[in-house]
Amino acid sequence: MTVMQFLTQLSQVFTDYFKNLEEESIRDNFVIIYELLDEMMDYGIPQLTETKILQEIGEKVMKLNRWLVGGS
C-alpha cells in the first residue's frame, strides 16, 4: 500500500467515524484517533484499514473502558 493510498483510506475511516473531518472533531476525538492509528499500523506499516472491522474493535475497546471506569 502506498502512502497516498493509506492517507486516502485514513481520511475515509475518520470520516466514517466522525462524519465531519474538521479540526475540532480531530481535537475532540484524539484518543479514538490514536487508538485507530494503533490498530491500523504496526511498526509504521499499514495493516488494517477496513472501517467495519475497526468499528467492531473500537466498540469492544469502548465497552471495556466503560466497564473499567464505571463498573457497568
XYZ file of C-alpha atoms in Angstrom:
72
model
C 0.000 0.000 0.000
C 1.431 3.350 -0.974
C 1.488 6.375 1.299
C -1.217 8.120 -0.727
C -3.486 5.072 -0.616
C -3.064 4.827 3.141
C -3.765 8.534 3.672
C -6.865 8.322 1.489
C -8.103 5.299 3.432
C -7.242 7.002 6.735
C -9.303 10.027 5.736
C -12.206 7.737 4.802
C -12.048 5.900 8.135
C -12.018 9.181 10.076
C -14.955 10.472 8.014
C -16.883 7.256 8.694
C -16.215 7.601 12.418
C -16.734 11.342 12.909
C -18.936 12.359 9.931
C -17.230 15.778 9.622
C -13.477 15.619 9.323
C -12.646 19.008 10.760
C -10.016 20.340 13.126
C -12.480 20.449 16.024
C -13.606 16.834 15.590
C -9.965 15.741 15.439
C -9.181 17.608 18.663
C -12.296 16.309 20.415
C -11.573 12.697 19.439
C -7.793 12.473 19.658
C -7.947 9.398 21.917
C -10.078 7.499 19.406
C -7.810 8.627 16.568
C -4.785 7.407 18.497
C -6.452 4.014 19.025
C -7.432 3.805 15.357
C -3.890 4.566 14.231
C -2.590 1.974 16.679
C -4.905 -0.645 15.149
C -4.244 0.429 11.571
C -0.440 0.347 11.672
C 2.185 -1.989 13.098
C 5.735 -0.660 13.274
C 4.843 2.033 10.721
C 3.429 -0.433 8.206
C -0.291 -0.166 7.308
C -2.139 -3.325 8.309
C -5.865 -2.846 8.796
C -7.847 -0.143 7.006
C -11.367 -1.583 6.787
C -13.859 0.669 8.584
C -16.267 -2.098 9.641
C -13.538 -4.150 11.301
C -12.107 -1.069 13.002
C -15.568 -0.116 14.289
C -16.005 -3.583 15.820
C -12.644 -3.280 17.552
C -13.487 0.254 18.674
C -16.800 -0.853 20.173
C -15.063 -3.556 22.189
C -12.456 -1.079 23.449
C -15.136 1.456 24.401
C -17.134 -1.204 26.294
C -14.016 -2.274 28.154
C -13.187 1.336 29.043
C -16.719 1.946 30.335
C -16.534 -1.230 32.407
C -13.142 -0.301 33.859
C -14.122 3.287 34.636
C -17.750 2.924 35.622
C -18.099 -0.684 36.620
C -21.176 -1.185 34.418
